[in-house]
mmCIF file of C-alpha atoms in Angstrom:
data_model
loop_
_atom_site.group_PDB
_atom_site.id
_atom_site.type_symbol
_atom_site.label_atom_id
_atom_site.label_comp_id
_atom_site.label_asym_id
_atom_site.label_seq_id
_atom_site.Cartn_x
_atom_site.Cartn_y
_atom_site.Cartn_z
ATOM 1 C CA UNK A 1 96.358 127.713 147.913
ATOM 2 C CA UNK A 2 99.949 128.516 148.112
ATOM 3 C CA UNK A 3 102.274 128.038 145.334
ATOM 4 C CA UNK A 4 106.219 127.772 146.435
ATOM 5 C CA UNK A 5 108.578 127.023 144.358
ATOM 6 C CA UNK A 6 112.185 126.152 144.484
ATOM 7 C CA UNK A 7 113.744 126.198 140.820
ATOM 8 C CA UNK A 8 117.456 124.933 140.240
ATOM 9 C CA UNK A 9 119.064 124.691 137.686
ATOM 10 C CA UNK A 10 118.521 121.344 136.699
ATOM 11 C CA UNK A 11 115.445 120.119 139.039
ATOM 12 C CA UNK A 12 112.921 122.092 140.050
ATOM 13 C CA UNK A 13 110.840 121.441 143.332
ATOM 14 C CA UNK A 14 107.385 122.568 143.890
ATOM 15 C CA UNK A 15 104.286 122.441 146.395
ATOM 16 C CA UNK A 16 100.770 123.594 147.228
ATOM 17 C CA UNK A 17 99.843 125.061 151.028
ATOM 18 C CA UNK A 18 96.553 125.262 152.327
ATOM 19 C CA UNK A 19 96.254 129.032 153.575
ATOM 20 C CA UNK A 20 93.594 128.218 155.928
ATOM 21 C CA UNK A 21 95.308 125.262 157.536
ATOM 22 C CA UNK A 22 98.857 125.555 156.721
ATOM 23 C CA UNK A 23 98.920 122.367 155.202
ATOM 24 C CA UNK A 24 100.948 121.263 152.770
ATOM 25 C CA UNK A 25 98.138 119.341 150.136
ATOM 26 C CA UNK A 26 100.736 118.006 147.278
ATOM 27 C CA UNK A 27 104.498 118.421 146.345
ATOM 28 C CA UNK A 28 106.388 117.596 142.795
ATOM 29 C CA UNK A 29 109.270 118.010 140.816
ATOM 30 C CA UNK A 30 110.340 118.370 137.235
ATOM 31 C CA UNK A 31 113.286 118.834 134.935
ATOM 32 C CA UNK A 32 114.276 122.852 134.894
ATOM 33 C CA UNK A 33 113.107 124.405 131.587
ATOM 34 C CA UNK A 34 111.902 127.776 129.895
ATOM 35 C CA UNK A 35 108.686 126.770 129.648
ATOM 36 C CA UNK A 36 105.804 125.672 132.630
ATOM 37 C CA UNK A 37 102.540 123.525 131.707
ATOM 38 C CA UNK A 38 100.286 124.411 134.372
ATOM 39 C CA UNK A 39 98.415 121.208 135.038
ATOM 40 C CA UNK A 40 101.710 118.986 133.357
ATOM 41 C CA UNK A 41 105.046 120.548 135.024
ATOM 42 C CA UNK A 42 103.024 122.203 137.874
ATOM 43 C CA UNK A 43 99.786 122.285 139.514
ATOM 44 C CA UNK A 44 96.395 124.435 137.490
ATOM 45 C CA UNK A 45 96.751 127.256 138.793
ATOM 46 C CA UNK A 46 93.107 128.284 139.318
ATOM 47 C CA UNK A 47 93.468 126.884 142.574
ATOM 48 C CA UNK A 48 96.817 129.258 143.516
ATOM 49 C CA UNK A 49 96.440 132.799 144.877
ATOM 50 C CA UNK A 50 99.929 133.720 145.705
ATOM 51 C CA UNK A 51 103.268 132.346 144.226
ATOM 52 C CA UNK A 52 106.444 132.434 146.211
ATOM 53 C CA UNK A 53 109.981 131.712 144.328
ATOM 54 C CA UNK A 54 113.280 130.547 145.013
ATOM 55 C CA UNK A 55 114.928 130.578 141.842
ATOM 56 C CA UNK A 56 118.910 129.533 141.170
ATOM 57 C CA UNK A 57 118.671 129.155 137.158
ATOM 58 C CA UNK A 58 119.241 131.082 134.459
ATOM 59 C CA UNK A 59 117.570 134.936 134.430
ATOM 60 C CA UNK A 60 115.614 133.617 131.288
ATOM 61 C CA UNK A 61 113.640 130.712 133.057
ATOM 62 C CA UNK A 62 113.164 133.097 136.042
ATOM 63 C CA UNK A 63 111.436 135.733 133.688
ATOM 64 C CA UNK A 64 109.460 133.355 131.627
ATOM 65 C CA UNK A 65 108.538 131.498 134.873
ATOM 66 C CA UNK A 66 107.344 134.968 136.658
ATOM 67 C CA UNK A 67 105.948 136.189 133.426
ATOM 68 C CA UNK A 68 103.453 132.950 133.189
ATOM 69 C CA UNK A 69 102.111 132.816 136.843
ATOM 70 C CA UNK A 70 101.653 136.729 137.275
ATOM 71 C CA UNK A 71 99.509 136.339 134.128
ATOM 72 C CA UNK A 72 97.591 133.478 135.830
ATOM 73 C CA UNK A 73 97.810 133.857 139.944
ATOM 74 C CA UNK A 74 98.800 137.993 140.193
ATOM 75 C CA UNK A 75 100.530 137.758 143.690
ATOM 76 C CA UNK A 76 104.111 136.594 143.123
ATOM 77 C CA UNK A 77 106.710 136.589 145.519
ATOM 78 C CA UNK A 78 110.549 136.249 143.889
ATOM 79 C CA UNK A 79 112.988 135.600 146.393
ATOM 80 C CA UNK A 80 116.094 137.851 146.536
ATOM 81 C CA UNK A 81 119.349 138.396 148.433
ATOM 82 C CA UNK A 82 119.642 141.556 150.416
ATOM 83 C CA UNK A 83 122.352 143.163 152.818
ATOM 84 C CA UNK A 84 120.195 142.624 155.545
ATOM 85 C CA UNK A 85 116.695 140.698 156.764
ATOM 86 C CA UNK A 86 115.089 139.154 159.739
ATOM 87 C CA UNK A 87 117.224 139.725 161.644
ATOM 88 C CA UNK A 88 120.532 138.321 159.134
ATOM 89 C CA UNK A 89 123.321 140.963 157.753
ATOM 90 C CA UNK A 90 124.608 138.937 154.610
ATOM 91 C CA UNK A 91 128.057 138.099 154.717
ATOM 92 C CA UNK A 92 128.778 138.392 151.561
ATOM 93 C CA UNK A 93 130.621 141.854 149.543
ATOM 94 C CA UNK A 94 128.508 141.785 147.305
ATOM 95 C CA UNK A 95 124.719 140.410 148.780
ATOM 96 C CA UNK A 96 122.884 140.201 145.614
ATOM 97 C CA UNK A 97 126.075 137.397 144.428
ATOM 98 C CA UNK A 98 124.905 135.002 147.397
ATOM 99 C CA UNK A 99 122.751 131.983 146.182
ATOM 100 C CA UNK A 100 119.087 132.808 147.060
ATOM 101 C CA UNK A 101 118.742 129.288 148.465
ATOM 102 C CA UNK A 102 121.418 129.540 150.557
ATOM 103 C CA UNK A 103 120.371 132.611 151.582
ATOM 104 C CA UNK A 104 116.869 131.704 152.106
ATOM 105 C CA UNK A 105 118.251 128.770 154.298
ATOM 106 C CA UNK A 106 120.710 130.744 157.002
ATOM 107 C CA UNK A 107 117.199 133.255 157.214
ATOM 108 C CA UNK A 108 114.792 130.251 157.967
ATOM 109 C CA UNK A 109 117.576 128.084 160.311
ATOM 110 C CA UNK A 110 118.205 131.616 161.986
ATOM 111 C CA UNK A 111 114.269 131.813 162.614
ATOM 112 C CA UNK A 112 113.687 128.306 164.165
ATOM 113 C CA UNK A 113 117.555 128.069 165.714
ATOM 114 C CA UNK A 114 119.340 131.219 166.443
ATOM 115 C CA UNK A 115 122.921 130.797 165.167
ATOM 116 C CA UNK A 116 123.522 128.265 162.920
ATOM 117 C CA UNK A 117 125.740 126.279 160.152
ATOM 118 C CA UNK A 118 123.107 125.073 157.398
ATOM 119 C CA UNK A 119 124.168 122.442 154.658
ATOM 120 C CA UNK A 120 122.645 121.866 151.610
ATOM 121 C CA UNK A 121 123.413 118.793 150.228
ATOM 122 C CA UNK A 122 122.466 119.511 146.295
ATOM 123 C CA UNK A 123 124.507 119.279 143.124
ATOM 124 C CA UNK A 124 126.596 121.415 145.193
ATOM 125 C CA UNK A 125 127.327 120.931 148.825
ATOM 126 C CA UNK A 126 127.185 124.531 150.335
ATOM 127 C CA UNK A 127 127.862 125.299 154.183
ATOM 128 C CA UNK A 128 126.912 128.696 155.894
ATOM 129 C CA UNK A 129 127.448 130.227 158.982
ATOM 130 C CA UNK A 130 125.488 132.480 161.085
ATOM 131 C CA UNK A 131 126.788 133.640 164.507
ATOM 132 C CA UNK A 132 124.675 134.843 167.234
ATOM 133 C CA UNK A 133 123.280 138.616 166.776
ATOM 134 C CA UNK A 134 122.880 137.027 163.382
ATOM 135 C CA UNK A 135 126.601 138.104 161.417
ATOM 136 C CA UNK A 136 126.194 135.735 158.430
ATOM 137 C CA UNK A 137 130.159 134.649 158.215
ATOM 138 C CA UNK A 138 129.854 133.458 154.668
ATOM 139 C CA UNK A 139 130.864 129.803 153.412
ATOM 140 C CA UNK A 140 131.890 126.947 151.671
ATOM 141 C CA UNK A 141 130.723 125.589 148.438
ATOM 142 C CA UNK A 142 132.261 122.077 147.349
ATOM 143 C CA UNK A 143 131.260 119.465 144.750
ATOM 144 C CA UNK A 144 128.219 117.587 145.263
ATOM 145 C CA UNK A 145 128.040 113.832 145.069
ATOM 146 C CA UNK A 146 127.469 113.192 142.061
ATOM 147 C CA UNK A 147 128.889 115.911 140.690
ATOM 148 C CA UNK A 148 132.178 114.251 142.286
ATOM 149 C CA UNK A 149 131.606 111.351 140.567
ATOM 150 C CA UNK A 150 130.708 112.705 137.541
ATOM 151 C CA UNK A 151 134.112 114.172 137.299
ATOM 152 C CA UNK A 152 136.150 111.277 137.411
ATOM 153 C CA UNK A 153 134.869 110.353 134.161
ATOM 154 C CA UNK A 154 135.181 105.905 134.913
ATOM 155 C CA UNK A 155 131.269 105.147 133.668
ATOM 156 C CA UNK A 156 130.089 104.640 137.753
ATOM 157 C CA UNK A 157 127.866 107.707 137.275
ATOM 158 C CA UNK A 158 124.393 105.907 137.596
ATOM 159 C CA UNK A 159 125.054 104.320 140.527
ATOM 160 C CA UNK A 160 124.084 106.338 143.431
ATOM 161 C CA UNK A 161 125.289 105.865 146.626
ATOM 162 C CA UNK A 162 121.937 103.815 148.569
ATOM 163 C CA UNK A 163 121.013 106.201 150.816
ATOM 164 C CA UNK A 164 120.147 103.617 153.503
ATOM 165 C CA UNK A 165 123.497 102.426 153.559
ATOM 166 C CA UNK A 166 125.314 102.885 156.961
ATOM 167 C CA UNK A 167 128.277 105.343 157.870
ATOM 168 C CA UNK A 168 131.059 102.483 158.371
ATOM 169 C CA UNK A 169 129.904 100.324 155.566
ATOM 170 C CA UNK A 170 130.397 103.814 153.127
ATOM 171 C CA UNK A 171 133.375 104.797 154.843
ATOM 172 C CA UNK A 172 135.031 101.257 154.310
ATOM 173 C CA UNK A 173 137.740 100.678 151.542
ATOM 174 C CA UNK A 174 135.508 99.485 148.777
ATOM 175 C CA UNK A 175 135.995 96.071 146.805
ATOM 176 C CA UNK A 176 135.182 97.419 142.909
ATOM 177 C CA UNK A 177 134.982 100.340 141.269
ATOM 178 C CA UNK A 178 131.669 101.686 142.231
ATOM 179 C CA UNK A 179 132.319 101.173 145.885
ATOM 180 C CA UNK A 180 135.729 102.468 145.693
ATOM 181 C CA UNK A 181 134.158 105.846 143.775
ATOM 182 C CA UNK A 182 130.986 105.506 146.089
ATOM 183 C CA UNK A 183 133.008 105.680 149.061
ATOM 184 C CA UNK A 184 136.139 107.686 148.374
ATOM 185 C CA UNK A 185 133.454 110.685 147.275
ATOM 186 C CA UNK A 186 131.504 109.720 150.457
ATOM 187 C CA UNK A 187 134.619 110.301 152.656
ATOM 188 C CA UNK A 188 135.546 113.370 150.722
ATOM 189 C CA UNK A 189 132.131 115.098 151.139
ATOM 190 C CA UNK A 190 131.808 114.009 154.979
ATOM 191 C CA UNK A 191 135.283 114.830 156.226
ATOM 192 C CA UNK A 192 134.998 118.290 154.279
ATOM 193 C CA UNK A 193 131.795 119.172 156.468
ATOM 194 C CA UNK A 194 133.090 117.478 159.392
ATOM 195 C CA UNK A 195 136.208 119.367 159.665
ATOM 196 C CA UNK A 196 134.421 122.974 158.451
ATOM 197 C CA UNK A 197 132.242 123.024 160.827
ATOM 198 C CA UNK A 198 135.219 122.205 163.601
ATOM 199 C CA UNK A 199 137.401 124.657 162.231
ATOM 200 C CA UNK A 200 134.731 127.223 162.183
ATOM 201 C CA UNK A 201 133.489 126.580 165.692
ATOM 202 C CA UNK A 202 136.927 126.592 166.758
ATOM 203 C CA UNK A 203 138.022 130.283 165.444
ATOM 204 C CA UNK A 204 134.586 131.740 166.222
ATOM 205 C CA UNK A 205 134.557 130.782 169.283
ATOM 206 C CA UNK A 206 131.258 128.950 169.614
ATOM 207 C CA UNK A 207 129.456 125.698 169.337
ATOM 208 C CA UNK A 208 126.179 126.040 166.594
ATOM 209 C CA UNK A 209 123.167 123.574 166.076
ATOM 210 C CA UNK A 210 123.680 121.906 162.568
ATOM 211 C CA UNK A 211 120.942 121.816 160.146
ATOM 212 C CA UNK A 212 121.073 119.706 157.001
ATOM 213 C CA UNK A 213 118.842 120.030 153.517
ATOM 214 C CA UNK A 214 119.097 118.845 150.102
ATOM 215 C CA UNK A 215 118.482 115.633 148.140
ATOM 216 C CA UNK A 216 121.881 113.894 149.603
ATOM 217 C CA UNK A 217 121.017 114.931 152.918
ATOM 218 C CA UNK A 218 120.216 111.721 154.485
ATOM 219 C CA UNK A 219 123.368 109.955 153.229
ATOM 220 C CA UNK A 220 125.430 112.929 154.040
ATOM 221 C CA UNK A 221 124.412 113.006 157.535
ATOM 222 C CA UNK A 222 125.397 109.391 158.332
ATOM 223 C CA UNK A 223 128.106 110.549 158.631
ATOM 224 C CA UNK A 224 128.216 113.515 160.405
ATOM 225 C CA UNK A 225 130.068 113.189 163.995
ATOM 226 C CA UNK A 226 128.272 115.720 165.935
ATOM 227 C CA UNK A 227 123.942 116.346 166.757
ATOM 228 C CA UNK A 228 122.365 117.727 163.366
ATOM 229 C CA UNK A 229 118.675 117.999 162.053
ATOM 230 C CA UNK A 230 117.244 117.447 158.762
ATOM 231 C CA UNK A 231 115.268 119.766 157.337
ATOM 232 C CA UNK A 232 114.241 118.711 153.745
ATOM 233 C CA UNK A 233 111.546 122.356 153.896
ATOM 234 C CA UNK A 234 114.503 124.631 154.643
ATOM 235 C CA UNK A 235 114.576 126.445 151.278
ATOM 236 C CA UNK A 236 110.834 126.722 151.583
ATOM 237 C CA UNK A 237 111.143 127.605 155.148
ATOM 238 C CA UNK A 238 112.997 130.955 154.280
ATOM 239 C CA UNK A 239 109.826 131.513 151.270
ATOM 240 C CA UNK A 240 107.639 131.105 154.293
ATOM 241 C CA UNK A 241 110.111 133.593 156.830
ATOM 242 C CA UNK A 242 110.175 136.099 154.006
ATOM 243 C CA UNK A 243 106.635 136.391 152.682
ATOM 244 C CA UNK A 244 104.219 134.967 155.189
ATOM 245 C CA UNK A 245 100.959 133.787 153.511
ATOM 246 C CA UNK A 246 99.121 131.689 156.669
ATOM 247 C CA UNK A 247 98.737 132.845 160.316
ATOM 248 C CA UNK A 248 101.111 129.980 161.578
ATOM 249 C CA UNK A 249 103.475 131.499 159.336
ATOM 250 C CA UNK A 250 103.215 135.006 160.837
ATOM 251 C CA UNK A 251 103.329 133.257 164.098
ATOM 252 C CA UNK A 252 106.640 132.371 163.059
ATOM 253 C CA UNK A 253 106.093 127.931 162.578
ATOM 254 C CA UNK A 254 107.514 126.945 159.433
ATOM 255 C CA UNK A 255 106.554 123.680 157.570
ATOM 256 C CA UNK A 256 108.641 120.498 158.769
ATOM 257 C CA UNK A 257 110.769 122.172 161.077
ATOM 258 C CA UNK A 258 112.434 119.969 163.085
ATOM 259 C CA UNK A 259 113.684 119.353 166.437
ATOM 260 C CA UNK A 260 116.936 121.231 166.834
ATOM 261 C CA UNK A 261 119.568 119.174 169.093
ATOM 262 C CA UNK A 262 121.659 120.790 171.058
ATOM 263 C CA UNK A 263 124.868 121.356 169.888
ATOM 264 C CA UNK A 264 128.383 119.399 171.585
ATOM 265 C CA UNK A 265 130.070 121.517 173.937
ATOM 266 C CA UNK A 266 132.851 123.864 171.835
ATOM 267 C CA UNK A 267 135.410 122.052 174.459
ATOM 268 C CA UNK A 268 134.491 118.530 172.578
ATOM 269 C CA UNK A 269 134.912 120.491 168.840
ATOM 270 C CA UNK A 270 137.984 121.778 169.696
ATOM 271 C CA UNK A 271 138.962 118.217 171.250
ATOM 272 C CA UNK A 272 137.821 116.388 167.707
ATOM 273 C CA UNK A 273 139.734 119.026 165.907
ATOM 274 C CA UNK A 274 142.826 118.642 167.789
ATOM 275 C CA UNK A 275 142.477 115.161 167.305
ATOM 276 C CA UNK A 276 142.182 114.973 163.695
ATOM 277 C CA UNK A 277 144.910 117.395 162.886
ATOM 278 C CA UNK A 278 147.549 114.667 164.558
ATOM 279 C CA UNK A 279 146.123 111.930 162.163
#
C-alpha cells in the first residue's frame, strides 16, 4: 500500500492506494499535531511501503512526522517546491516560498489539463495560474470562509454555510445575522474568484479550464459563472505526478480526475468583465 498524505496546518488528510490496482482502499483525517499514532491518527503501517507528503505546517510536525514513518515504512516521499518540474517553471522569486499544495496542484491540473487556474478552497482560498508552455503566473491568496467569518468576531462562527444550498438563495440579502454573514462572505469569496479569473484571462490573453479543490469547494463553485471541475484528489494528484508509485500513475491517470470542460470563449470573459466593471 500507498501512504499519501496531505498535512495542514490545522487538518490533516490521509489515504491508502493499492499499488497493484491503483485503488484507493480507505481515506481519513485528523486534527494536525506533533505526534502520529499509527493505527489511531493514521493507518498501521505494516501494511505501507512508500509514504508520499504534502506538508503546509510547522517544520517541527514535518520532522517528527518524517522521522516516525521512515523508522516504520523506509520509502518516504516529502513534497517540495522547485524552480522548475513536469513540465511547470514556478512563478514565484523565490520557489521554495510557494505553498507545496498549491504547488502540487498547478503540477497535477497542468498534467490532466494543460494550462490552467486551480482554486483551493481551504482555510485559505488560493488561485494559480498556469499559461500554456506551462509559465506558472503566480496568484492570489484571500481569506477562506470561515476564516472570513471568523474575523468579524459576531458569535455566527459555527454555522457553516450548507453546502447544498443553491447560488441565488446564498447570494440573496439575508434575513438574520447568520444569513447576512453566510452570504455577504459567500458573495465576497465568489465575486473575488469570479472577477480573478476574468481579469487574468483578459490580460493574458487566453481562456483556461478551471479546476476547483478544497473542503469549500462545492459551495464555492455554485457560484462560479463560467465551466469548472472539481477535483477533491488534486493535492494528491500532484503526490501521484511527482513520485509515481503504480503503473497507471506512470501512465500518467491520476486518482479522481475529472472531466475537464471546456473553457468559455476569451470573447465571452472579456464580455462578463466589461460588463461587471459598469455595475
Amino acid at each position: 500500500m500507498i501512504l499519501d498524505l496531505d498535512i495542514g496546518n490545522t487538518l490533516s488528510k490521509w489515504r491508502l492506494k493499492d499499488v497493484a490496482s491503483s485503488e484507493i482502499r480507505s481515506r481519513g483525517a485528523v486534527w494536525t499535531r506533533e505526534e502520529w499514532r499509527p493505527g489511531s491518527d493514521i493507518p498501521d503501517l505494516d501494511v505501507v511501503s512508500a509514504v508520499r507528503i504534502s506538508s503546509v505546517a510547522r517544520q517541527k510536525v514535518l520532522q517528527e512526522t518524517v522521522e516516525l514513518l521512515r523508522h516504520e515504512v523506509g520509502l518516504v516521499h516529502v513534497a517540495r517546491p522547485v524552480r522548475e518540474s513536469l513540465g511547470v517553471v514556478n512563478g514565484y522569486d523565490e520557489p521554495g516560498r510557494l505553498g507545496v499544495d498549491r504547488w502540487l496542484g498547478a503540477l497535477a491540473s497542468y498534467q490532466l489539463a494543460g494550462a490552467c487556474c486551480t482554486v483551493d478552497c481551504g482555510s485559505a482560498i488560493t488561485i494559480d495560474f498556469v499559461l500554456p508552455g506551462g509559465r506558472h503566473l503566480g496568484g492570489y491568496i484571500l481569506p477562506g470562509l470561515r476564516l472570513m467569518k471568523e474575523s468579524l468576531k459576531l458569535g455566527t462562527r459555527n454555522v457553516a454555510i450548507d453546502p447544498d444550498s443553491e447560488a441565488d438563495e446564498l447570494l440573496a440579502p439575508g434575513r438574520n445575522t447568520v444569513e447576512a454573514v453566510n452570504h455577504g462572505i459567500y458573495m465576497a469569496a465568489v465575486s473575488a474568484v469570479n472577477r480573478i479569473y476574468g481579469e487574468v484571462c483578459d490580460r493574458e490573453g487566453v481562456a483556461l479550464p478551471l479546476l476547483l479543490t478544497g473542503g469549500d469547494a462545492r459551495v464555492v463553485s455554485r457560484g462560479i459563472r463560467v465551466p469548472h471541475a472539481l477535483w477533491p484528489d488534486m493535492v494528491y494528484g500532484g503526490l501521484e505526478a511527482c513520485f509515481p508509485q503504480t503503473a497507471a500513475e506512470r501512465a500518467g491517470r491520476l486518482s479522481g480526475a475529472p472531466q475537464i470542460p471546456a473553457p468559455v470563449s476569451l470573447e465571452k470573459i472579456r464580455a462578463s468583465l466589461a460588463f461587471s466593471m459598469l455595475l
